[in-house]
PDB file of C-alpha atoms in Angstrom:
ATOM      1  CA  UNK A   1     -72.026 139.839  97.458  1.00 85.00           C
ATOM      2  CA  UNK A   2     -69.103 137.629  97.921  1.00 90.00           C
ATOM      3  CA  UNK A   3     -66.380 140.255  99.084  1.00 94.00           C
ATOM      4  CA  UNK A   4     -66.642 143.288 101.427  1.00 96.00           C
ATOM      5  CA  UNK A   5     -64.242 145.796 101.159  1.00 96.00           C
ATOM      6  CA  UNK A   6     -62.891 148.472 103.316  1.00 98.00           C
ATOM      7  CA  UNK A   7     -60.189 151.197 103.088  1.00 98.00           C
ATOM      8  CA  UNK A   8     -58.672 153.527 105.130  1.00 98.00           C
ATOM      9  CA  UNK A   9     -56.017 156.290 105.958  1.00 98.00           C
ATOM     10  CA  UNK A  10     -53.445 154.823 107.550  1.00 97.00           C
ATOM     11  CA  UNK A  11     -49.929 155.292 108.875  1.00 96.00           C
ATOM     12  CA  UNK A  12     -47.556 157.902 106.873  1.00 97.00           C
ATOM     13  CA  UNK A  13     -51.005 158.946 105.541  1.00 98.00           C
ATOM     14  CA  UNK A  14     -51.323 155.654 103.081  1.00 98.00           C
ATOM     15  CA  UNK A  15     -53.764 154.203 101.737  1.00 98.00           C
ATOM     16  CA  UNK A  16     -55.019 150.985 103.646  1.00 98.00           C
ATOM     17  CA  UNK A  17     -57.147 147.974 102.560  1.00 98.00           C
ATOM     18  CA  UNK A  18     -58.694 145.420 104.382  1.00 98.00           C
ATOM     19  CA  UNK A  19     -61.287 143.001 102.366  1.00 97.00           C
ATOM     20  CA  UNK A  20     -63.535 139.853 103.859  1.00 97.00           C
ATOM     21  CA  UNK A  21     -63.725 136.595 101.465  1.00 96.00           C
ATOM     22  CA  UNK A  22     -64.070 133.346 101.590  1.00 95.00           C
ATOM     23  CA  UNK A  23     -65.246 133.442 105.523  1.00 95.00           C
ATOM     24  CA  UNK A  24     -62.445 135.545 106.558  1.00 96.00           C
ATOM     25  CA  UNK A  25     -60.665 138.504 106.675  1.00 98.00           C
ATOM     26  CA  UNK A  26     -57.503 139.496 104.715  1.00 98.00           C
ATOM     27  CA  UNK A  27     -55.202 142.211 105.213  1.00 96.00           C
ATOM     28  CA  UNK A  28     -54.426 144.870 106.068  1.00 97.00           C
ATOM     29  CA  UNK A  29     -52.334 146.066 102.999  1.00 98.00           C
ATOM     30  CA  UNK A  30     -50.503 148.871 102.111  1.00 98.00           C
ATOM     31  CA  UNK A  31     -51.931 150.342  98.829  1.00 98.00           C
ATOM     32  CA  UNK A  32     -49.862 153.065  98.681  1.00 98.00           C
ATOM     33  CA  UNK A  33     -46.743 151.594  99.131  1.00 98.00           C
ATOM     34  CA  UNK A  34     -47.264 148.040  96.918  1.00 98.00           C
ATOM     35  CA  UNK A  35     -48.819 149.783  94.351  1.00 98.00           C
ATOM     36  CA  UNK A  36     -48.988 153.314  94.360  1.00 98.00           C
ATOM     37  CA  UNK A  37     -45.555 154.758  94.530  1.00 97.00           C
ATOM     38  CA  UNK A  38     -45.996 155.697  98.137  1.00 97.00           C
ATOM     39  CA  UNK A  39     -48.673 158.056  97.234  1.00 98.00           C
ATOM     40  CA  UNK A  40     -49.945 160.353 100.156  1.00 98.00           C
ATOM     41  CA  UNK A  41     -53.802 160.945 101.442  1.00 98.00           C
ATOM     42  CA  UNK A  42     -54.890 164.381 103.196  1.00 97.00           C
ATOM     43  CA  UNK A  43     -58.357 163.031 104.129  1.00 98.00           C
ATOM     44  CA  UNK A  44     -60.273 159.960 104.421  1.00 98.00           C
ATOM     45  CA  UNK A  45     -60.744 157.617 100.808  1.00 98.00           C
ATOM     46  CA  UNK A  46     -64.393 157.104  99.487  1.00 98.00           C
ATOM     47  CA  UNK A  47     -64.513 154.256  97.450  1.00 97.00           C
ATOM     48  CA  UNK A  48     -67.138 152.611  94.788  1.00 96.00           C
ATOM     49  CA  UNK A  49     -67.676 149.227  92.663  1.00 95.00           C
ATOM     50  CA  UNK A  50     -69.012 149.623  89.017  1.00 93.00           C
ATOM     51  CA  UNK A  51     -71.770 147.771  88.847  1.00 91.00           C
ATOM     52  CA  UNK A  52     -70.247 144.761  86.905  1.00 91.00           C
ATOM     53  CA  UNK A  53     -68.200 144.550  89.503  1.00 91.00           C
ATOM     54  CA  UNK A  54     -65.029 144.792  87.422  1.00 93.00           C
ATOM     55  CA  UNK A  55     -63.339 147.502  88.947  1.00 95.00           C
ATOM     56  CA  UNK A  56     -62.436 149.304  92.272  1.00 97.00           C
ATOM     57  CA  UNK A  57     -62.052 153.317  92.288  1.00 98.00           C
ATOM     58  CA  UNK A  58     -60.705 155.120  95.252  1.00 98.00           C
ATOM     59  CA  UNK A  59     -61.055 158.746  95.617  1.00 98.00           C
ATOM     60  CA  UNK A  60     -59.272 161.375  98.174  1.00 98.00           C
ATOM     61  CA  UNK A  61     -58.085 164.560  98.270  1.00 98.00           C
ATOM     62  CA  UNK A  62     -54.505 164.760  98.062  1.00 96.00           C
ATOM     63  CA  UNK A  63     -51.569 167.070  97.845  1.00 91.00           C
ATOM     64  CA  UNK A  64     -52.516 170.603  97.287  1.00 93.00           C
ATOM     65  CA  UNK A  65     -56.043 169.962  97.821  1.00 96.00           C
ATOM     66  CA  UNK A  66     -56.610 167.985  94.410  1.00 97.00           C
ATOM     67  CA  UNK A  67     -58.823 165.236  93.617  1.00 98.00           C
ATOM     68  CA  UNK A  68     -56.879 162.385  93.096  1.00 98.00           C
ATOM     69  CA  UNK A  69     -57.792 158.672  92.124  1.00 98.00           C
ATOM     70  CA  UNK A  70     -56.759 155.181  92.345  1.00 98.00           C
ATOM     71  CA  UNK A  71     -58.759 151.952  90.874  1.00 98.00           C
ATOM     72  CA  UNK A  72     -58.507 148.506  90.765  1.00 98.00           C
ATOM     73  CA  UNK A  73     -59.192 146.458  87.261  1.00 97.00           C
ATOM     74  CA  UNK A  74     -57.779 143.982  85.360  1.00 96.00           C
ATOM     75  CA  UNK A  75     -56.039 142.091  88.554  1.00 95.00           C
ATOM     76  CA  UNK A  76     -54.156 144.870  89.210  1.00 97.00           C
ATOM     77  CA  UNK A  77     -53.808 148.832  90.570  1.00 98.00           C
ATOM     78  CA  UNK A  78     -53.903 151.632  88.472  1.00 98.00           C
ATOM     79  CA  UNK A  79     -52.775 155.507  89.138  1.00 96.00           C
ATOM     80  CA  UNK A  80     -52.740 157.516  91.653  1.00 98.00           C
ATOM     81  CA  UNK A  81     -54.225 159.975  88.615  1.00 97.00           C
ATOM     82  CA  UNK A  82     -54.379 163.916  89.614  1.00 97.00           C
ATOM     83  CA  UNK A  83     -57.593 164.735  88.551  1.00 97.00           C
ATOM     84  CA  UNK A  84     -57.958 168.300  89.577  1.00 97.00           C
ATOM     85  CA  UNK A  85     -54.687 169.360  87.301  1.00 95.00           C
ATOM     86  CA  UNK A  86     -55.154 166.262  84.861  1.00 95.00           C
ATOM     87  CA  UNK A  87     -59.080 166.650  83.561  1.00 95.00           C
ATOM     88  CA  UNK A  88     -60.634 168.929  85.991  1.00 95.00           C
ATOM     89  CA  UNK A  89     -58.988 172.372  85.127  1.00 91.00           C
ATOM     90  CA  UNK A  90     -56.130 172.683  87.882  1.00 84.00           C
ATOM     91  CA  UNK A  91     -56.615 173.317  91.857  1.00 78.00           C
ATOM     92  CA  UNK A  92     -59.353 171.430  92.927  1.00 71.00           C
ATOM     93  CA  UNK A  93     -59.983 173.146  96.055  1.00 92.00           C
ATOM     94  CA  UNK A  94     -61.285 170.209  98.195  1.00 97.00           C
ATOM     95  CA  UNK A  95     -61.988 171.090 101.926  1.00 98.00           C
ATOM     96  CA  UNK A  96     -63.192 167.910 102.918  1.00 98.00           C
ATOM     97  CA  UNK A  97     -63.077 163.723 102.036  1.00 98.00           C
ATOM     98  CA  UNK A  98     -64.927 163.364  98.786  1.00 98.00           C
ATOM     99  CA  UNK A  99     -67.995 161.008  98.178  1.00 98.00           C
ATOM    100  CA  UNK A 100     -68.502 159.087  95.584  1.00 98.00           C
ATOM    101  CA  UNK A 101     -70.931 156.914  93.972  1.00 96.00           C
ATOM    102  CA  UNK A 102     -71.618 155.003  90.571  1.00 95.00           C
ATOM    103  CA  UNK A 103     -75.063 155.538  88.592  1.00 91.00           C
ATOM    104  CA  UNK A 104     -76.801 152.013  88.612  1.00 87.00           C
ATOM    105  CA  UNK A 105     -76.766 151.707  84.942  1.00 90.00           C
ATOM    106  CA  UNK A 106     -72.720 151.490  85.360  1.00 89.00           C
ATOM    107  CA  UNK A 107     -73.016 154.910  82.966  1.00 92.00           C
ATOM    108  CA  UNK A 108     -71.426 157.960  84.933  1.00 94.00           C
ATOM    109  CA  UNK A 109     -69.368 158.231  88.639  1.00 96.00           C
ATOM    110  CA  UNK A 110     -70.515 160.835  90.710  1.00 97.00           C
ATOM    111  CA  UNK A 111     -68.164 163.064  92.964  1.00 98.00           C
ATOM    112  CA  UNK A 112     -68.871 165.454  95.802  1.00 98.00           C
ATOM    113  CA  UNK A 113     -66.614 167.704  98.063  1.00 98.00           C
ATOM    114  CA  UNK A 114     -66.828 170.643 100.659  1.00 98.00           C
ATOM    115  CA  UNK A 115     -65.292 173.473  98.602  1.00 97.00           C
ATOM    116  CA  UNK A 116     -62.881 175.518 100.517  1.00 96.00           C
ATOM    117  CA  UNK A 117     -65.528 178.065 100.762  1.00 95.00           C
ATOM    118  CA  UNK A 118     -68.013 175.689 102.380  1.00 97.00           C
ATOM    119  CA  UNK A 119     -69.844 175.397  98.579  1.00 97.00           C
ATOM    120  CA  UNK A 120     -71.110 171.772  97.263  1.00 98.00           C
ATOM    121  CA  UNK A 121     -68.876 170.746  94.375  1.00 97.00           C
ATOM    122  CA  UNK A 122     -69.521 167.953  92.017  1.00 97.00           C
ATOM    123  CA  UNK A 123     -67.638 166.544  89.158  1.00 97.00           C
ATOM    124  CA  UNK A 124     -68.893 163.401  87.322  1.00 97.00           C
ATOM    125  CA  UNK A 125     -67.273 160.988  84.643  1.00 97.00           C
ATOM    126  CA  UNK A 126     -69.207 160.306  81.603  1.00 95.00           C
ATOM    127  CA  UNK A 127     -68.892 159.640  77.853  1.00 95.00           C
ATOM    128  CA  UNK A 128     -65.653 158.457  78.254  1.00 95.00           C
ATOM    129  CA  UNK A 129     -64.502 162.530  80.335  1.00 96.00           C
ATOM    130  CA  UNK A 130     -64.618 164.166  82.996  1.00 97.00           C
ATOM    131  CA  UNK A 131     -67.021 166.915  83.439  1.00 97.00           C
ATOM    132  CA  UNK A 132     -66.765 169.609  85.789  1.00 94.00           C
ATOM    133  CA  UNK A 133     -65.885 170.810  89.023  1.00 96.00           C
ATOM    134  CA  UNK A 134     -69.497 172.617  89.190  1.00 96.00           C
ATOM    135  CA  UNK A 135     -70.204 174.566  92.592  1.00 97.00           C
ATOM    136  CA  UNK A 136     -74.093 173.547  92.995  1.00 98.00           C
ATOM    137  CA  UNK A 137     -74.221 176.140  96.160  1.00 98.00           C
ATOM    138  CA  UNK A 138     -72.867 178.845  94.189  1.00 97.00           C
ATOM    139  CA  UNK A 139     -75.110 178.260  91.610  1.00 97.00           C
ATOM    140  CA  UNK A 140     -78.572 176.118  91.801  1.00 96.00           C
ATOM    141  CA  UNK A 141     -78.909 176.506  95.940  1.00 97.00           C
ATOM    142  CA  UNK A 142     -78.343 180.350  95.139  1.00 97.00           C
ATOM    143  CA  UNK A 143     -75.831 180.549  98.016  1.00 96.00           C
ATOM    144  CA  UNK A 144     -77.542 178.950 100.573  1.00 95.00           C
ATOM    145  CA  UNK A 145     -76.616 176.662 103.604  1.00 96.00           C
ATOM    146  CA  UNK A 146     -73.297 175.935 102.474  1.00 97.00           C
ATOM    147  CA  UNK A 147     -71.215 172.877 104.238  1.00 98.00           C
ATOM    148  CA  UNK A 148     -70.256 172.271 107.436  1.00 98.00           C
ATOM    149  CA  UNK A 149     -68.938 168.762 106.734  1.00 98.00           C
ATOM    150  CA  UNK A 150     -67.716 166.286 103.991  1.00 98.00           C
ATOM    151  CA  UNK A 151     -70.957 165.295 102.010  1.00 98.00           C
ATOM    152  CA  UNK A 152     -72.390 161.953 101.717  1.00 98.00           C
ATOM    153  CA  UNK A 153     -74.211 160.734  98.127  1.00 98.00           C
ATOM    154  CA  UNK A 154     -76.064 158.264  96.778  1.00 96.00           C
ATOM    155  CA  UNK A 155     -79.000 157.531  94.246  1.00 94.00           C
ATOM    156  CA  UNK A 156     -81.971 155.529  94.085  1.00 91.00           C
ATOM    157  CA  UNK A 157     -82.255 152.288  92.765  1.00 86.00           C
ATOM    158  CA  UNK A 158     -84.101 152.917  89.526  1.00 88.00           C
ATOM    159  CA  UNK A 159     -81.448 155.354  88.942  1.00 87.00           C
ATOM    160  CA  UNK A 160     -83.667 158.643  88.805  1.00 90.00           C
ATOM    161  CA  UNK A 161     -82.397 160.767  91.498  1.00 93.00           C
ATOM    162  CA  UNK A 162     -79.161 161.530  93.314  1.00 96.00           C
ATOM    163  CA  UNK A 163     -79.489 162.362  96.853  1.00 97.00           C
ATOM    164  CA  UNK A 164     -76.703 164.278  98.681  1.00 98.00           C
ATOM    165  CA  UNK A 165     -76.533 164.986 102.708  1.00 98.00           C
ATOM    166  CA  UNK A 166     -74.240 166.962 104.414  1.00 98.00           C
ATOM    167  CA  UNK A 167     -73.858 168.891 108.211  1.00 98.00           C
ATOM    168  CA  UNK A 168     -75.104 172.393 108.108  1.00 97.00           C
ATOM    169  CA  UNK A 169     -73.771 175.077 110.656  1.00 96.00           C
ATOM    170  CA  UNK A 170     -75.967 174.701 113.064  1.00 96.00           C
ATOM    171  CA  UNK A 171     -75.362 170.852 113.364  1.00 97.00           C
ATOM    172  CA  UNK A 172     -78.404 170.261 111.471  1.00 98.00           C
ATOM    173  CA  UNK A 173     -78.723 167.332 108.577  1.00 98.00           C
ATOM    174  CA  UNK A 174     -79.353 168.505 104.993  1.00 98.00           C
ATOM    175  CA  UNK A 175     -80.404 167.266 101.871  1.00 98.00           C
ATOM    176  CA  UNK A 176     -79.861 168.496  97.871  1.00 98.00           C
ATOM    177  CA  UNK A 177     -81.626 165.949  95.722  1.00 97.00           C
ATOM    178  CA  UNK A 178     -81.497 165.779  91.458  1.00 97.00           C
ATOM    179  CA  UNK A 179     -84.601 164.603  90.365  1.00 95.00           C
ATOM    180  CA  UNK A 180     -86.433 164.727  86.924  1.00 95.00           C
ATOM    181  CA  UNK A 181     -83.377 167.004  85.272  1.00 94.00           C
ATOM    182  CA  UNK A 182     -83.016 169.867  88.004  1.00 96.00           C
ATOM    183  CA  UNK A 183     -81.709 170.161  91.877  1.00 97.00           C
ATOM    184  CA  UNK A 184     -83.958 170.185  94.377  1.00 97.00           C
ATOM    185  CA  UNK A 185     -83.026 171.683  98.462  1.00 96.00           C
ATOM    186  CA  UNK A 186     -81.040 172.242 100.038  1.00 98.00           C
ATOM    187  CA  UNK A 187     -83.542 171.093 102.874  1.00 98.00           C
ATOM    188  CA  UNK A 188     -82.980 171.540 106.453  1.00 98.00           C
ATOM    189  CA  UNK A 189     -84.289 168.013 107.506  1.00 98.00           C
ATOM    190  CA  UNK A 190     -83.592 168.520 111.300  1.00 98.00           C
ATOM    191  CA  UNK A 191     -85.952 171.498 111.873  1.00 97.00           C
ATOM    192  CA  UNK A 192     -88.585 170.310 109.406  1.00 97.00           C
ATOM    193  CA  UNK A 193     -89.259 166.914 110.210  1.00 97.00           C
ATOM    194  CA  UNK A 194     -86.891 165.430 113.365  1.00 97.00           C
ATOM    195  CA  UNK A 195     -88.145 168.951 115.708  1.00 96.00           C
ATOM    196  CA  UNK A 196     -84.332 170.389 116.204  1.00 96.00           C
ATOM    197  CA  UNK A 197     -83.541 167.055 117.540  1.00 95.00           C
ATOM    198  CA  UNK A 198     -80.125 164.983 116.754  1.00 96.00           C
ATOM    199  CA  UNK A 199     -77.625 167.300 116.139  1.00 96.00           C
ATOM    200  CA  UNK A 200     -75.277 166.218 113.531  1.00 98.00           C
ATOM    201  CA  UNK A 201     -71.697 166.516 114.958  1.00 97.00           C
ATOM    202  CA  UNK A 202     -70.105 164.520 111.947  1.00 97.00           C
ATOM    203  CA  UNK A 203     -70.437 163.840 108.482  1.00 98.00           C
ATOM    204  CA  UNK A 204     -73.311 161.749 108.057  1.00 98.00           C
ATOM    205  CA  UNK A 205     -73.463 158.439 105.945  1.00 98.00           C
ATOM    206  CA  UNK A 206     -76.106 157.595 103.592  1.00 97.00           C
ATOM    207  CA  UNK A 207     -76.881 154.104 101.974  1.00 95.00           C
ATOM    208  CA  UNK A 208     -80.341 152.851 100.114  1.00 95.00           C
ATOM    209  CA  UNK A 209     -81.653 149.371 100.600  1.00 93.00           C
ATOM    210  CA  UNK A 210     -81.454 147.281  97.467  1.00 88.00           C
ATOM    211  CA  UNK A 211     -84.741 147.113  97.284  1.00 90.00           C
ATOM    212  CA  UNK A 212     -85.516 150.458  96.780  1.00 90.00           C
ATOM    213  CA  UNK A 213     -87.443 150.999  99.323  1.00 93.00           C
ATOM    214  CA  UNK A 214     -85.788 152.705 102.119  1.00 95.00           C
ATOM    215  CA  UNK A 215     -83.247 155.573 102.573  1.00 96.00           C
ATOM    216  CA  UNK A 216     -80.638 155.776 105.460  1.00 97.00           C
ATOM    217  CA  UNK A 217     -78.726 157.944 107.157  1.00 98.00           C
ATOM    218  CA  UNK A 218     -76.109 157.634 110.204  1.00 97.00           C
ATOM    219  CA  UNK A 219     -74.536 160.090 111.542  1.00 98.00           C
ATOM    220  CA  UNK A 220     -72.680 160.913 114.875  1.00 97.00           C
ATOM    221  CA  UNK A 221     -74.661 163.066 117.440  1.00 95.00           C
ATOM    222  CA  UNK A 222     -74.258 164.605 121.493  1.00 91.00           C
ATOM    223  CA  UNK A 223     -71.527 162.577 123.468  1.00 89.00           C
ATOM    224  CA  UNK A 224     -69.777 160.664 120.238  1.00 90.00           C
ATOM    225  CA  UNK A 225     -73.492 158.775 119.853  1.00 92.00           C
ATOM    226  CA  UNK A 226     -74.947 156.969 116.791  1.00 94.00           C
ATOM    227  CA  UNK A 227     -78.041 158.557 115.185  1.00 96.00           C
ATOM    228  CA  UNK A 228     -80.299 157.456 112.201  1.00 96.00           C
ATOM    229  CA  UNK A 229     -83.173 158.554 110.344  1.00 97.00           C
ATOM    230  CA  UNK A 230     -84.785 156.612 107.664  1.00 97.00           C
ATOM    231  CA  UNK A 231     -86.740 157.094 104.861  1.00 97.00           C
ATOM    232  CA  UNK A 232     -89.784 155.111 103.411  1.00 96.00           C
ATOM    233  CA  UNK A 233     -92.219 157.689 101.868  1.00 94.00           C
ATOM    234  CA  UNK A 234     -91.445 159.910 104.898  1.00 96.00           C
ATOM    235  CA  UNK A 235     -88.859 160.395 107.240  1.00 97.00           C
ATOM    236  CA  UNK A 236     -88.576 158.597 110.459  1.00 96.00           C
ATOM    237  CA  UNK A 237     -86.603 159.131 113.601  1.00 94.00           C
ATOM    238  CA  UNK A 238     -84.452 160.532 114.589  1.00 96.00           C
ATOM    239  CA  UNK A 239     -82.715 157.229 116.724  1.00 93.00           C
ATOM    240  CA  UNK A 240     -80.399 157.406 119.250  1.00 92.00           C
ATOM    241  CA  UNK A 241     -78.695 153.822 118.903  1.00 86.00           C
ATOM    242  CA  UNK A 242     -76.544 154.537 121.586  1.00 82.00           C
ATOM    243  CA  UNK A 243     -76.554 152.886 124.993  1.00 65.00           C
ATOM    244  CA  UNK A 244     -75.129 155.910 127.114  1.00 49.00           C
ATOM    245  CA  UNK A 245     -78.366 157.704 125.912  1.00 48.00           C
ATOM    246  CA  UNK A 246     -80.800 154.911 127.053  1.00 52.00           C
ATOM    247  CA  UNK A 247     -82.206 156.834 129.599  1.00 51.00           C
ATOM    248  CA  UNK A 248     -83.028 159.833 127.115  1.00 46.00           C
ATOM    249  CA  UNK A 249     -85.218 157.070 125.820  1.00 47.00           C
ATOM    250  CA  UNK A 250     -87.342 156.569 128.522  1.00 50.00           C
ATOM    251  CA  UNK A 251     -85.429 152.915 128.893  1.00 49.00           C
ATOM    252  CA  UNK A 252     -83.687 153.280 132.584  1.00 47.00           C
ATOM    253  CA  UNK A 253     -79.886 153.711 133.580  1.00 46.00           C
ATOM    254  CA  UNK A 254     -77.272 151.244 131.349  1.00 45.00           C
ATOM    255  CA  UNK A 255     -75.755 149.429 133.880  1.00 46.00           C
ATOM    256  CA  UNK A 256     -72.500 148.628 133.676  1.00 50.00           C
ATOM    257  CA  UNK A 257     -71.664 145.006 132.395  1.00 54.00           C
ATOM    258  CA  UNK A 258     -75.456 144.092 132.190  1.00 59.00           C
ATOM    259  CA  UNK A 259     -78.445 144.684 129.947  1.00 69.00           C
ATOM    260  CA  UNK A 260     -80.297 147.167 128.795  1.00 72.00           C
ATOM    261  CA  UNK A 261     -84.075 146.815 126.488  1.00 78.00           C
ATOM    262  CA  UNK A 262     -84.872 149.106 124.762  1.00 78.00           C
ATOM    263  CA  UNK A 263     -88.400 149.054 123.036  1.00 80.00           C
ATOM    264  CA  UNK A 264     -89.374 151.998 120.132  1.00 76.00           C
ATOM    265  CA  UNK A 265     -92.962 152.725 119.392  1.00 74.00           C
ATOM    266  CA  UNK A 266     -91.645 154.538 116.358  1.00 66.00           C
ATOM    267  CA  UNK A 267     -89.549 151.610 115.023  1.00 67.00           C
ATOM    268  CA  UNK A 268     -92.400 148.872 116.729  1.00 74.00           C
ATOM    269  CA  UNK A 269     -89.274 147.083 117.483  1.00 76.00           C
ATOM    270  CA  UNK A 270     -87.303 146.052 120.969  1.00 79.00           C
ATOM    271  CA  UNK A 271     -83.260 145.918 121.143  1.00 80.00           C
TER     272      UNK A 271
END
């Protein structure tokens, strides 16, 4: 818990890093160009600690659409490695930002991508190789819902599922979950538990607490605005965090350069 780290595409399409420690913050730096060669990003990085905290990995897709990877171990940076023509069986095909996660038993990284046909694509490091690409809507989702956005992945705390979200076509959320050795989904989760309300005009974001006990998911809605939906043995919301929408919420006019409460029956909470 001592560092927070943050990277970015930046200018000439490099990779960026900022990082807060000791109280403040550091940065930014230049990845690409102190240690990387100069090497180029086409889409936003995704990045993951191992559990042991040892090493930083980067993902992004890069030139000709490939997976490509950077990490951080040892006091020093490592790569850019071209995974898609180096261990994943050439043109990797990535439409979108990848996301990227680490098992909590430090075992196996997890990778996601939009496919350039909209499919969900996964490859996953384990055993000391990488494994894959496998196209999950070509095969266990039988073709349905494919991606409208980069996805967004995580798993559980115990370590027993992987849950993936993503932006459908008709700017609803979605969710793919693997659970007890299978997939599960996809799920429309905006027409069967929010009512067709939120439309997802991004790619959403999706964290669990550390205790387990609570999934989250952000995404941006109508008029740039923050959404969430949460959930804790059912799903909650969807919340409009956003002050432009406080009348939507039965709270009164924002007024400009003054206050605004906003009290939630659903959350039993007041902002």
């Amino acid at each position: 818990g001592s560092t927070q780290l943050v990277f970015w595409q930046g200018a000439g399409d490099h990779l960026f890093e900022a990082w807060y420690a000791a109280g403040s913050w550091h940065g930014p730096l230049d990845i690409s160009a102190a240690y990387l060669n100069g090497a180029t990003l086409n889409s936003a990085p995704s990045v993951t600690i191992t559990p042991d905290g040892l090493q930083q990995m980067v993902f992004w897709r890069g030139a000709g659409n490939d997976l490509f990877e950077a990490w951080y171990s040892g006091g020093s940076w490592h790569g850019p490695a071209d995974l898609s023509a180096a261990d994943l069986g050439g043109p990797g095909g990535l439409a979108s930002a990848p996301s990227v996660t680490v098992t909590r038993d430090g075992s196996t990284q997890l990778v996601y991508w939009q496919g350039l046909s909209g499919q969900l694509e996964e490859a996953w490091y384990a055993a000391g190789g990488w494994h894959g690409p496998l196209d999950l809507t070509g095969g266990p989702f039988g073709g349905n819902d494919p991606l409208a956005s980069a996805p967004s992945v995580t798993t559980t705390m115990d370590g027993s599922q992987q849950l993936v979200y993503w932006t459908g076509a008709g700017q609803q959320l979605f969710e793919a979950w693997y659970a007890a050795g299978g997939w599960h989904g996809p799920l429309d989760l905006t027409a069967a538990f929010f009512g067709g309300a939120g439309q997802v005009t991004s790619a959403p974001s999706v964290a669990v607490t550390p205790d387990g006990s609570t999934q989250t998911v952000f995404w941006e809605g109508a008029g740039q605005s923050l959404w969430e939906a949460w959930y804790t043995g059912a799903w909650n919301g969807p919340h409009d965090f956003s002050p432009s929408l406080a009348t939507a919420e039965g709270c009164g006019a924002a007024v400009p350069g003054g206050r605004v409460i906003e009290v939630s029956l659903s959350q039993q909470s007041a902002v």
